[in-house]
Short mmCIF file of C-alpha atoms in Angstrom, two decimals:
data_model
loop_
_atom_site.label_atom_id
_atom_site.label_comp_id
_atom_site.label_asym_id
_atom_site.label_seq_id
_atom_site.Cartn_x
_atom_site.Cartn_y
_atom_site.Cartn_z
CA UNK A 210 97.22 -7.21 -153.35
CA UNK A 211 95.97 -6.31 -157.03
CA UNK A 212 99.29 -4.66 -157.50
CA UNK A 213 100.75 -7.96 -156.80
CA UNK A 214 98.54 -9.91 -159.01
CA UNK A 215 99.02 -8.08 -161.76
CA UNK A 216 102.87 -7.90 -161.18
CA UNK A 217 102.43 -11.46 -161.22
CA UNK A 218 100.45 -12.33 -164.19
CA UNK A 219 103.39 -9.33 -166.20
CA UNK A 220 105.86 -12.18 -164.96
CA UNK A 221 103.95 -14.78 -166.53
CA UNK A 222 103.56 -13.04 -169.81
CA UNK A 223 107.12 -12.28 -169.95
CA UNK A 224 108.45 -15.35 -169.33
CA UNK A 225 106.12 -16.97 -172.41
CA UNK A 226 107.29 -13.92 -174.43
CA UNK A 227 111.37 -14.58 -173.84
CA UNK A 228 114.26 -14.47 -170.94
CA UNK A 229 115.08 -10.64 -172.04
CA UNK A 230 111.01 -9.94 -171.31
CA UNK A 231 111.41 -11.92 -168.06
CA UNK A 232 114.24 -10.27 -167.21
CA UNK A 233 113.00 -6.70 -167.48
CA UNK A 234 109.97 -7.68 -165.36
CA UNK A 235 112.10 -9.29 -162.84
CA UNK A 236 113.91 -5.77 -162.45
CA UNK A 237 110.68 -4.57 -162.26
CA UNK A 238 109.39 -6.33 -159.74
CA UNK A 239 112.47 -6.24 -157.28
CA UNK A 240 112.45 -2.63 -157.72
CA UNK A 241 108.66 -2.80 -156.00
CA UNK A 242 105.82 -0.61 -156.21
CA UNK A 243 107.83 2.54 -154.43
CA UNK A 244 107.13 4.48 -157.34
CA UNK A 245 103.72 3.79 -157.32
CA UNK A 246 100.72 4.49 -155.22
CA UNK A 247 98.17 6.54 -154.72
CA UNK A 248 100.16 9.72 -154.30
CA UNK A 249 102.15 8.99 -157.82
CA UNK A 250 98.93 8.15 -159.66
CA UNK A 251 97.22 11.44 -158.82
CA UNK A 252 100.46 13.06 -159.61
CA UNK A 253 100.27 11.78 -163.01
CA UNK A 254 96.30 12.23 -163.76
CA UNK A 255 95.00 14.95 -165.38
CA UNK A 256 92.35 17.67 -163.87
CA UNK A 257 89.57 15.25 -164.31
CA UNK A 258 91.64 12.03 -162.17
CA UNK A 259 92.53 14.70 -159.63
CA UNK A 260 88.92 16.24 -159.55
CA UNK A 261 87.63 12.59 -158.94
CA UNK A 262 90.22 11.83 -156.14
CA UNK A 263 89.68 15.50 -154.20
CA UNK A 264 85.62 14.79 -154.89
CA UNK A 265 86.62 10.95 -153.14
CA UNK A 266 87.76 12.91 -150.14
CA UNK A 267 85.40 15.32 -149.58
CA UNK A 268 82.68 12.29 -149.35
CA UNK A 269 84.67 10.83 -147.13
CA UNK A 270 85.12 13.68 -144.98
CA UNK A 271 81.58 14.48 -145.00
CA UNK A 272 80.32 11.10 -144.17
CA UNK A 273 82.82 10.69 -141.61
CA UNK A 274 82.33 13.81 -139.57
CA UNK A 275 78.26 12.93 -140.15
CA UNK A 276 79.08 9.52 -138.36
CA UNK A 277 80.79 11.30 -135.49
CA UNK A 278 78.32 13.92 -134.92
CA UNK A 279 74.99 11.85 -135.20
CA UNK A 280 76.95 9.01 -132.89
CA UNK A 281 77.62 11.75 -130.06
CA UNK A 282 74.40 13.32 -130.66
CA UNK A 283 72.01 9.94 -130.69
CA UNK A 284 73.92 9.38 -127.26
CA UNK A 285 73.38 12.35 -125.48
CA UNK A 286 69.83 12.74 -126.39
CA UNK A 287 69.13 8.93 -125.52
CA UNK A 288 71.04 9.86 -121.65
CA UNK A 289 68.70 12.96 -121.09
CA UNK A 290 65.91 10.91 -122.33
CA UNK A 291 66.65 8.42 -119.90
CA UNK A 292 66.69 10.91 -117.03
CA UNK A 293 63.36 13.02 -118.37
CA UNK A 294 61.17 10.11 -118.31
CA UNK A 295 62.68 9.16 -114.94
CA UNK A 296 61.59 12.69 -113.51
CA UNK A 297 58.87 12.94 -115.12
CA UNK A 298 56.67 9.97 -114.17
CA UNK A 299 58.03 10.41 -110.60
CA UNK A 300 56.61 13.85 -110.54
CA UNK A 301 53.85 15.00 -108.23
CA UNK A 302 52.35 17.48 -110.97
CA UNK A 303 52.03 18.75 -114.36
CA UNK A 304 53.40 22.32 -112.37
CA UNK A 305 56.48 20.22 -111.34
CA UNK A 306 56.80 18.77 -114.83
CA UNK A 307 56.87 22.09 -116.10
CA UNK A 308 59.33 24.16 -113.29
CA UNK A 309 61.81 21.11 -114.40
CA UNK A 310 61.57 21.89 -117.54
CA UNK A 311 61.64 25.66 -117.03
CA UNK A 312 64.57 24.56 -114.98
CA UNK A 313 66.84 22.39 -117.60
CA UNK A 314 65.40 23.15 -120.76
CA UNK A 315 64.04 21.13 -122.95
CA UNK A 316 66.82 19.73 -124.77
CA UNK A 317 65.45 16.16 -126.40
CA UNK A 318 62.55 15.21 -128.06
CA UNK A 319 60.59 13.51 -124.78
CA UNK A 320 61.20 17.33 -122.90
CA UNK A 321 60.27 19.06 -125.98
CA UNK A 322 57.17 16.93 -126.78
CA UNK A 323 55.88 17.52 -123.23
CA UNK A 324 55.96 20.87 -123.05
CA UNK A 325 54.58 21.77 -126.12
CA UNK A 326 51.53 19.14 -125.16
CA UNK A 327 51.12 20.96 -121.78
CA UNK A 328 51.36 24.24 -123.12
CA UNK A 329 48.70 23.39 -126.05
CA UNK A 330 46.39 21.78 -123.13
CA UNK A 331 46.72 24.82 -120.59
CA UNK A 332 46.27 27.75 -123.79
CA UNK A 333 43.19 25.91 -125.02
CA UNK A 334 41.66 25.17 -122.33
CA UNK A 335 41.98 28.91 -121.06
CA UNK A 336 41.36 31.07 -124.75
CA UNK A 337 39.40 28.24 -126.60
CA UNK A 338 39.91 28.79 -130.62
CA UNK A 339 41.21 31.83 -131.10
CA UNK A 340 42.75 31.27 -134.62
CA UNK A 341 41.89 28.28 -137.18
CA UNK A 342 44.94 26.47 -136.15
CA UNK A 343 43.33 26.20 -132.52
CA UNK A 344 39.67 25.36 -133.91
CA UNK A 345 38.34 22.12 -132.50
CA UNK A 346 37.98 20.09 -128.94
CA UNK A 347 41.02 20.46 -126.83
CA UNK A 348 41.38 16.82 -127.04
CA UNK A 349 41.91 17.56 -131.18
CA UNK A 350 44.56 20.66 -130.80
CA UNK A 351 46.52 18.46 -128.21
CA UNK A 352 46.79 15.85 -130.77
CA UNK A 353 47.66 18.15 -133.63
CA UNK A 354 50.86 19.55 -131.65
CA UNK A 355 51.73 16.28 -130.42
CA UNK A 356 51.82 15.22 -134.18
CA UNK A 357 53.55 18.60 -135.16
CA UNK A 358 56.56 17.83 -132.71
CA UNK A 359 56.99 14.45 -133.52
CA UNK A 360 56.93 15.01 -137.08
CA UNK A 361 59.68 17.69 -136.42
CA UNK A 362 61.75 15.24 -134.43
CA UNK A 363 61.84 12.92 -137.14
CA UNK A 364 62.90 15.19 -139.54
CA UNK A 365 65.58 16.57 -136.76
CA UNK A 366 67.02 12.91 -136.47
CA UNK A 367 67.03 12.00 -140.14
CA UNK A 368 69.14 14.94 -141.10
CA UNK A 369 72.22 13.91 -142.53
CA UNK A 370 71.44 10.87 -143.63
CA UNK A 371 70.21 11.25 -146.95
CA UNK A 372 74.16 12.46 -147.35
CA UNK A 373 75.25 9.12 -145.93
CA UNK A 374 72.74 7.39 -148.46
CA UNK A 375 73.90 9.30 -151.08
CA UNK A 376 77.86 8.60 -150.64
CA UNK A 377 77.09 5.23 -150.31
CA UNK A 378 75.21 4.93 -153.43
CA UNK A 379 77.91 6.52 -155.40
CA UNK A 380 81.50 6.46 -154.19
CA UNK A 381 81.86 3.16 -155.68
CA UNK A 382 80.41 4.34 -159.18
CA UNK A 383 82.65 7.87 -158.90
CA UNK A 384 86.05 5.61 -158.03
CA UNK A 385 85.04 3.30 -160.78
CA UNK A 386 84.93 5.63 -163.22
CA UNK A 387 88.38 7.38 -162.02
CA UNK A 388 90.18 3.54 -162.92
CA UNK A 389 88.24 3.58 -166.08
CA UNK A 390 89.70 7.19 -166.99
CA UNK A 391 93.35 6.21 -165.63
CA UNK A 392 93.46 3.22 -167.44
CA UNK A 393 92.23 4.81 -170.87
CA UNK A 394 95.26 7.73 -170.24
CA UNK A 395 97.41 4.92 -169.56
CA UNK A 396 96.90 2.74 -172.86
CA UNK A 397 97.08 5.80 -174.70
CA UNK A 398 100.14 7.06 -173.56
CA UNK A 399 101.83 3.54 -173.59
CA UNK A 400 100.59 3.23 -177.60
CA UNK A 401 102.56 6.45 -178.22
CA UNK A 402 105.77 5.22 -177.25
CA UNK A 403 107.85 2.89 -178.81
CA UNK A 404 109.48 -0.72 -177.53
CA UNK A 405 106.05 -1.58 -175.15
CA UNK A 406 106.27 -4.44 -172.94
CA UNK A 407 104.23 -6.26 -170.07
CA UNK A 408 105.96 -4.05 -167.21
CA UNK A 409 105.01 -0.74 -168.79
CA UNK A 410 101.36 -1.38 -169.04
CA UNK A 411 100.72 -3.35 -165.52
CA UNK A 412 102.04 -0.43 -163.41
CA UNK A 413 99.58 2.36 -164.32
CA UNK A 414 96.88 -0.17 -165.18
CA UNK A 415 97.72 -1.21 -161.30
CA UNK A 416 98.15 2.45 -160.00
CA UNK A 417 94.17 3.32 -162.26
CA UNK A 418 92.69 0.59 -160.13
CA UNK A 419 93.22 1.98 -156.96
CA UNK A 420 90.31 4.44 -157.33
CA UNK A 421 88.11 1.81 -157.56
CA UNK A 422 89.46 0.80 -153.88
CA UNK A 423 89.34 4.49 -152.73
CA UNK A 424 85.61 4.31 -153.66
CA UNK A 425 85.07 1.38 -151.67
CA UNK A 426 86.34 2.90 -148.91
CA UNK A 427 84.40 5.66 -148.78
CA UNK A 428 81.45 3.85 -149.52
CA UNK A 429 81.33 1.15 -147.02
CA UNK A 430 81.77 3.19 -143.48
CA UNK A 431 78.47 5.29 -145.03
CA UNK A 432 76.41 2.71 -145.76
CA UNK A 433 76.94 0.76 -142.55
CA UNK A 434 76.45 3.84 -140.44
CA UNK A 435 73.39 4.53 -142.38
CA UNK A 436 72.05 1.56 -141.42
CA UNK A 437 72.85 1.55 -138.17
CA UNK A 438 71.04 5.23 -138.11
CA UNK A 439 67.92 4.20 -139.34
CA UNK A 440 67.90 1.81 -137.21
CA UNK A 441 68.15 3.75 -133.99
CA UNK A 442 65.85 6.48 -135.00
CA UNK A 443 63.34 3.83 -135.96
CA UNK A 444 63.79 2.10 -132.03
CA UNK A 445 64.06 5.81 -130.76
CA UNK A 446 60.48 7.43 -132.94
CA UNK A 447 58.57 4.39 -131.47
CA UNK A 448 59.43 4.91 -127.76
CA UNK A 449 58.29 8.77 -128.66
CA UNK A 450 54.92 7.66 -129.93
CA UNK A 451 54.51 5.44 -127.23
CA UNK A 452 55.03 8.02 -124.54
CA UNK A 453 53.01 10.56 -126.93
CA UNK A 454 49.88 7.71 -126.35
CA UNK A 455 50.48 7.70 -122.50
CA UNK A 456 50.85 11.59 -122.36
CA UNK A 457 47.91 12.55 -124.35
CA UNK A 458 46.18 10.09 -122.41
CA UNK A 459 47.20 11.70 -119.35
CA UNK A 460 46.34 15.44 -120.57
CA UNK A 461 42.91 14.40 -121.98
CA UNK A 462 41.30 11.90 -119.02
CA UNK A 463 43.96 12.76 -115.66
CA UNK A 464 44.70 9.37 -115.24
CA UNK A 465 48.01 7.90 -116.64
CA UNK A 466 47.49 4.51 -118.47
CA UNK A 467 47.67 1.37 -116.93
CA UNK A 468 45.79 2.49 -113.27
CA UNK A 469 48.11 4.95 -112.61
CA UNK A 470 50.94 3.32 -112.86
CA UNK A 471 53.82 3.01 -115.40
CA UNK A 472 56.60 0.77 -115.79
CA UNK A 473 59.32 3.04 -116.55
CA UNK A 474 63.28 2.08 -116.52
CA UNK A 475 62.90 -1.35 -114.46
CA UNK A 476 60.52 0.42 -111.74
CA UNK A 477 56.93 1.92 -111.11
CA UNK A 478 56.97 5.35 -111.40
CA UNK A 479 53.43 7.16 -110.08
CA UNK A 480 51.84 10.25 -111.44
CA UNK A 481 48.95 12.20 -109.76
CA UNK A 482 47.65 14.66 -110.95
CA UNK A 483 44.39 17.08 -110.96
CA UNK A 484 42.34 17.07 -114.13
CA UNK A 485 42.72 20.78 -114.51
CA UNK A 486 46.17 21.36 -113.63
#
């Protein structure tokens, strides 16, 4: 479309300038843009245009395969989620709670979260303080591992992103200056030549802006997905620190919240459990 436009207004001028001008755009124009394009404008940039086109793709790349892998991952961890919780306030135990996890690993952040809280409850209760870490009521080193792991979580679902922020922040800035360099190569190449009219300068004034559309390109899909990212993690963080408050609550008093009962999934899901399991 901007190749068009600017086809357009070299018709214009050439028509106010005389029929021979008009004429020569006309050829122009019916001759198209087949010459032109992306792949002829990096064929006629120097090493900077073609550093700024291959540096255009790599961000693209990167952001893209970013989107893919943080989409499968965010789904897989919510599905395993799903089922954790599921077993884990229909369990019997903290023993059962643990021989699952024993069983399938704790592979997302409600599995790992739980069995670093257990473990921390059982060690302290059994050694008491033996380091400066573990000083304190058990009720205090409980909390500082359940802290620990969710501050690791977060950082383990935010990685990536600040790539995605950062490509788009400045795609559009690193494709704008690529048109600004094209078109300053262009106008001085045209002023070296003799006989210069409208048709010579609007094709590689047209070809230089096409970075600046490359950069948009690469910049939108990040910054939507980065959204969308921080968006999820911020949902997913507050259903961890909700069941971090119910399972410290359970570890420090025996009872689950709520009279021992939860409302998990759409159902009641009932854990009983002794006080020093």
């Amino acid at each position: 479309m901007m190749l068009d436009l600017i086809g357009s207004a070299a018709l214009t001028l050439a028509q106010a300038v005389g029929p021979d001008a008009a004429q020569v755009a006309l050829n122009s124009d019916a001759v198209g843009t087949g010459g032109q394009g992306v792949l002829h404008f990096i064929g006629q940039s120097d090493a900077v245009g073609k550093s700024l086109f291959a540096f255009l793709m790599l961000m693209s790349l990167a952001s893209w395969y970013l989107i893919l892998a943080k989409g499968l991952t965010h789904l897989r961890i919510r599905r395993r989620s799903r089922e954790f919780l599921a077993e884990f306030w229909a369990a019997s135990s903290l023993e059962q709670v643990e021989n699952e996890i024993s069983t399938h690993g704790a592979e997302e952040p409600f599995a790992h979260l739980a069995s670093h809280a257990i473990h921390a409850r059982k060690h302290h209760a059994k050694y008491g303080a033996l380091k400066l870490e573990e000083s304190g009521s058990t009720a205090a080193f409980v909390t500082r591992i359940i802290r620990k792991v969710i501050d690791e979580e977060t950082a383990r679902l935010e990685n990536g992103l600040t790539v995605l922020a950062s490509v788009g922040s400045t795609a559009p800035f690193v494709g704008l200056f690529g048109t600004v360099w094209g078109v300053y190569h262009a106008l001085l190449s045209i002023s070296m030549t003799d006989g210069v009219t409208i048709n010579r300068i609007a094709g590689p004034v047209g070809e230089a802006l096409i970075m600046t559309g490359l950069g948009l390109a690469v910049a939108i899909p990040a910054v939507l997905a980065y959204n969308a990212f921080v968006r999820v993690n911020r949902v997913y963080l507050a259903q961890l620190d909700a069941f971090a408050h119910d399972l410290f609550t359970f570890l420090t008093t025996g009872q689950p919240v709520a009279d021992g009962s939860h409302e998990r999934n759409g159902r009641t899901l009932s854990l009983a459990s002794q006080r020093g399991a």
